[in-house]
Coordinates of C-alpha atoms in Angstrom, one line a residue:
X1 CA -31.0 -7.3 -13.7
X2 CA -27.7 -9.8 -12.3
X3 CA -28.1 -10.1 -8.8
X4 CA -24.7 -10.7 -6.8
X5 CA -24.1 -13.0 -5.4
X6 CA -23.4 -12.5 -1.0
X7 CA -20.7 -14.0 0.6
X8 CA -21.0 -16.0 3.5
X9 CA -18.7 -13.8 5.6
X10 CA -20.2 -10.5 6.6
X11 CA -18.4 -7.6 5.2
X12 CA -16.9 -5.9 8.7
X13 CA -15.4 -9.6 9.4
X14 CA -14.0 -9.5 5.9
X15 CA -12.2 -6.3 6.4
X16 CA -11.0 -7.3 9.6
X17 CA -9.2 -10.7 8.0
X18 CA -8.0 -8.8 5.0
X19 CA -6.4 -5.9 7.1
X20 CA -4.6 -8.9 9.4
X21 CA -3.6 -10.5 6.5
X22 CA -2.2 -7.3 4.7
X23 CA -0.5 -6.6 8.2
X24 CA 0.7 -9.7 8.4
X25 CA 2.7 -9.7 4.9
X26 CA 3.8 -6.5 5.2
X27 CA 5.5 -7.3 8.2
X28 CA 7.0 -10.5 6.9
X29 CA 8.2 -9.1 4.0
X30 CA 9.9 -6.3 5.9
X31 CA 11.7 -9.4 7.8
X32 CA 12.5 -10.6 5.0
X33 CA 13.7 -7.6 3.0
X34 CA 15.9 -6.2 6.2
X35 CA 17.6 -9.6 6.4
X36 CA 18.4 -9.7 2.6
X37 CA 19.9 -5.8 2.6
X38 CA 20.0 -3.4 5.0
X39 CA 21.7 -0.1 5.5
X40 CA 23.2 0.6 9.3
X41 CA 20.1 2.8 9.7
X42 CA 17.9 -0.5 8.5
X43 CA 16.4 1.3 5.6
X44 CA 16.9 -1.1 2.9
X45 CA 17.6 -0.4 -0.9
X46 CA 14.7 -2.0 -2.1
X47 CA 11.4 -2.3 -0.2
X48 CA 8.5 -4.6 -1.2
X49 CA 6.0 -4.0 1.2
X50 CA 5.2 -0.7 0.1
X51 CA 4.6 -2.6 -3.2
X52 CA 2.9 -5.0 -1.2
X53 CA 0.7 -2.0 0.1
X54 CA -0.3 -0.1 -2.7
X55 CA -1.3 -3.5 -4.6
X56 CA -4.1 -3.9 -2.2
X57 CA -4.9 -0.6 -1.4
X58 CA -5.7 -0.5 -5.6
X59 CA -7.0 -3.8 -5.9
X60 CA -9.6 -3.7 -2.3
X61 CA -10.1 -0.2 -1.9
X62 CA -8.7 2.6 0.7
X63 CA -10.3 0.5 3.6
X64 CA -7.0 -1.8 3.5
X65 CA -5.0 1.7 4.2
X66 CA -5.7 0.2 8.3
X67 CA -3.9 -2.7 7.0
X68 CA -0.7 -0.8 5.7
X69 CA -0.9 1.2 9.1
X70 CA -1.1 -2.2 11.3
X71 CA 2.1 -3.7 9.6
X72 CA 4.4 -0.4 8.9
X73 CA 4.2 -0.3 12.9
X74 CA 4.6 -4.0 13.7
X75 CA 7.7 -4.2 11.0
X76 CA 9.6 -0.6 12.2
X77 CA 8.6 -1.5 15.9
X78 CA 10.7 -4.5 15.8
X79 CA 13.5 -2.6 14.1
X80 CA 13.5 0.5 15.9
X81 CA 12.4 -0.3 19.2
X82 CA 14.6 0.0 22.6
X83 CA 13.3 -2.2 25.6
X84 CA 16.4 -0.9 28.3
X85 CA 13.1 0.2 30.0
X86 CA 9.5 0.8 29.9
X87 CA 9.7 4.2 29.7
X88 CA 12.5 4.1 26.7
X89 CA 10.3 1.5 25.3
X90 CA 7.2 3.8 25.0
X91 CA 9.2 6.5 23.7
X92 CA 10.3 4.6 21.1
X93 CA 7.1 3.7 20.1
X94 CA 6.6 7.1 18.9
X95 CA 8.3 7.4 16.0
X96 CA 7.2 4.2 14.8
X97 CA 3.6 5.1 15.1
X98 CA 4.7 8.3 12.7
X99 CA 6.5 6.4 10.2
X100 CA 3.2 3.8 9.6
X101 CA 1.3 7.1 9.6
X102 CA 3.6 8.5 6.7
X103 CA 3.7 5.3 5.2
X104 CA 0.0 4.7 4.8
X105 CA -0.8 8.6 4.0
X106 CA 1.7 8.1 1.0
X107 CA 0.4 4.9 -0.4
X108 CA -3.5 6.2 -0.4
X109 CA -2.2 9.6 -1.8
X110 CA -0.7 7.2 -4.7
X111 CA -3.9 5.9 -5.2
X112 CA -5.6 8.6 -4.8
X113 CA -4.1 10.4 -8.1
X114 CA -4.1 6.9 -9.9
X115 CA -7.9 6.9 -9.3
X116 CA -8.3 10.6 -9.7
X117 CA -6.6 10.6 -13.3
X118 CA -7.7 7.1 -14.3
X119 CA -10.6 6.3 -13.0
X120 CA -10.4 2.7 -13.3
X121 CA -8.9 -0.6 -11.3
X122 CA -6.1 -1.6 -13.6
X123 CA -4.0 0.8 -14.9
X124 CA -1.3 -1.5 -16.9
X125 CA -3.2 -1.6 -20.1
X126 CA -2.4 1.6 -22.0
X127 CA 0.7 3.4 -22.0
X128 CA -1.0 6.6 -21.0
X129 CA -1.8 5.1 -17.8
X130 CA 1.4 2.9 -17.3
X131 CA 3.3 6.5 -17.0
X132 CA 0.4 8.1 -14.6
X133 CA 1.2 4.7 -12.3
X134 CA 4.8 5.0 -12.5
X135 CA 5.1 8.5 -11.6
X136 CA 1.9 9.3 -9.3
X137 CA 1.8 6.1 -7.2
X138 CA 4.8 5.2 -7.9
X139 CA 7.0 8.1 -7.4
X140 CA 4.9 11.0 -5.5
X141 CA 3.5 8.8 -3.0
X142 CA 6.7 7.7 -1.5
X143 CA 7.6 11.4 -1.1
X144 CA 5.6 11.3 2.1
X145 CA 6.9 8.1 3.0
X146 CA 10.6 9.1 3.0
X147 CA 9.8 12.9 4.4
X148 CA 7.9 11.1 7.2
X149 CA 9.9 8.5 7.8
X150 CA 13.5 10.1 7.8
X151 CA 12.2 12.9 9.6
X152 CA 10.8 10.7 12.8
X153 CA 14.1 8.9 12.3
X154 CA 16.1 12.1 13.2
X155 CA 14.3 13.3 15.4
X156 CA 14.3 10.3 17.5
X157 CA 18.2 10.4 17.5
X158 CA 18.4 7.2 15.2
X159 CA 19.7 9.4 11.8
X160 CA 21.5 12.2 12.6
X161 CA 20.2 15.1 10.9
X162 CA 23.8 15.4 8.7
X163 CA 22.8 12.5 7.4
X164 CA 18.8 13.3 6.1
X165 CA 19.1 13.9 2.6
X166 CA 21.1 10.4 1.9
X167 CA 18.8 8.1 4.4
X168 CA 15.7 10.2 2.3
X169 CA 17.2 9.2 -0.7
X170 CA 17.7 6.1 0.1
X171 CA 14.2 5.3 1.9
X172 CA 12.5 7.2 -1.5
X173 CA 14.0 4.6 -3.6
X174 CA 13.4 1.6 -1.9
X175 CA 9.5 3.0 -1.9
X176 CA 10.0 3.2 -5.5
X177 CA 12.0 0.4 -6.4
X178 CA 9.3 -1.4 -4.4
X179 CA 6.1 -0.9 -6.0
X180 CA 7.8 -0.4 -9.3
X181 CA 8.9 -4.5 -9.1
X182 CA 5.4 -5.8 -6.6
X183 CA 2.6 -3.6 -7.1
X184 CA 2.2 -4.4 -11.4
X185 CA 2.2 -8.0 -10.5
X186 CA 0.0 -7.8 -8.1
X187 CA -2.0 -5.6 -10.2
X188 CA -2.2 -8.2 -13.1
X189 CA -2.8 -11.0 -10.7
X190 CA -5.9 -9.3 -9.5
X191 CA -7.1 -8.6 -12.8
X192 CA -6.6 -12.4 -13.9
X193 CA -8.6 -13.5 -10.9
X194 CA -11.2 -10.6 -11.5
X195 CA -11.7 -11.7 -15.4
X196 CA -11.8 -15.5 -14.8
X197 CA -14.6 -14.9 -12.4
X198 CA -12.7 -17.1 -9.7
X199 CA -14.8 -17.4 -6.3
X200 CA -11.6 -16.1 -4.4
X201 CA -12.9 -12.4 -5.8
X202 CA -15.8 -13.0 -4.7
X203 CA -14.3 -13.4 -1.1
X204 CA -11.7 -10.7 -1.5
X205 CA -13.7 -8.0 -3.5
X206 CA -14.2 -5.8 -0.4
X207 CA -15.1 -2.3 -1.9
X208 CA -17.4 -0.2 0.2
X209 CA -20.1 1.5 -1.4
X210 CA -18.3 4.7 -1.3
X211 CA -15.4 3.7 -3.3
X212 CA -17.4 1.8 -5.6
X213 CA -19.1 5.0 -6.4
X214 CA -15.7 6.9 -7.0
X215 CA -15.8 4.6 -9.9
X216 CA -18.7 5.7 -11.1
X217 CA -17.6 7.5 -14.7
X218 CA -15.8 4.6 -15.7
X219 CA -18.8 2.5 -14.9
X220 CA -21.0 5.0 -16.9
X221 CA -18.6 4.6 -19.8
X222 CA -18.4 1.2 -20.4
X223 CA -22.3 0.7 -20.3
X224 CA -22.7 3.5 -23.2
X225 CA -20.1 1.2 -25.4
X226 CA -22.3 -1.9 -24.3
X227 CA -25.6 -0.1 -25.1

């Protein structure tokens, strides 16, 4: 029997860095994307922190959902906030605290069906699977996104409700375009790391028990091939 090897950083101190770190490019990224291209409502036509998000939330596990959360409201509290007063400044947090609510229900329902149809880590290497990416994470996960999103947007007075269907359309895509283009490589780069064995893995591999076991089948599978 392999014994693994323990890291040197407890595991509740490891999920506190990797949700900071998640938070922390999410929100840079956002920056980043918003100053690139932005629409008058700042929802951008491409969005790479979702892609961003739902790499880690399939690489690390659900757990780094509290990541997405953290840096959805840190990148939309910037954008959307209005500090006239205190009062208008706490009301604006509102809607913000919705649309990181949206955002992280849609990227853990993404990989939710990935895993739930899948039931492995890496879902680039058969064609099968490539589709079941593209269309469950991919496109029904930023469904909540947008219908979140646009909807806390309007009713907030910062999208006028003439105006939903095109600022959905528009948020949906960016979702899409987003972890169409970031969430494969991050996908491939995790399962480069995870097949060379690399000591960063060992630091970053963060799964709790619980997840591991949703795993399980596939785990099952591969040790009838071995034996």
């Amino acid at each position: 029997m392999i014994q693994q090897k323990s890291s040197i950083f407890p595991h509740p101190l490891r999920q506190i860095g990797g949700t900071i770190v998640l938070a922390i490019a999410y929100y840079g990224m956002a920056e980043i994307s918003r100053h690139l291209a932005s629409t008058p409502q700042n929802v951008t036509p491409v969005w790479p922190p979702d892609g961003i998000a739902t790499g880690a939330v399939l690489l690390f596990g659900n757990w780094m959902g509290y990541g997405v959360l953290l840096g959805s409201f840190l990148a939309n509290f910037w954008a959307f906030r209005d500090p006239t007063s205190f009062l208008s400044l706490v009301i604006s947090t509102v809607p913000v605290l919705g649309i990181a609510i949206g955002t992280t229900l849609g990227t853990l329902l993404g990989a939710f069906l990935l895993r739930k149809t899948t039931n492995i880590h890496y879902p680039l290497e058969r064609v099968t699977n490539v589709f079941k990416f593209l269309i469950l994470t991919g496109m029904v996960g930023p469904i909540i996104n947008a219908t979140v999103g646009v909807a806390c947007l309007a009713l907030s007075g910062k999208v006028p409700w003439t105006e939903y269907g095109t600022v959905w359309l528009t948020w949906w895509i960016s979702n899409v375009s987003g972890i169409f283009i970031v969430t494969p490589i991050l996908l491939s780069w995790g399962q480069f790391i995870q097949k060379k064995r690399h000591p960063i893995w060992q630091c970053l591999s963060l799964s709790s028990t619980s997840e591991d076991s949703e795993n399980l089948p596939h785990l099952r599978h591969l040790a009838r091939r071995i034996g």
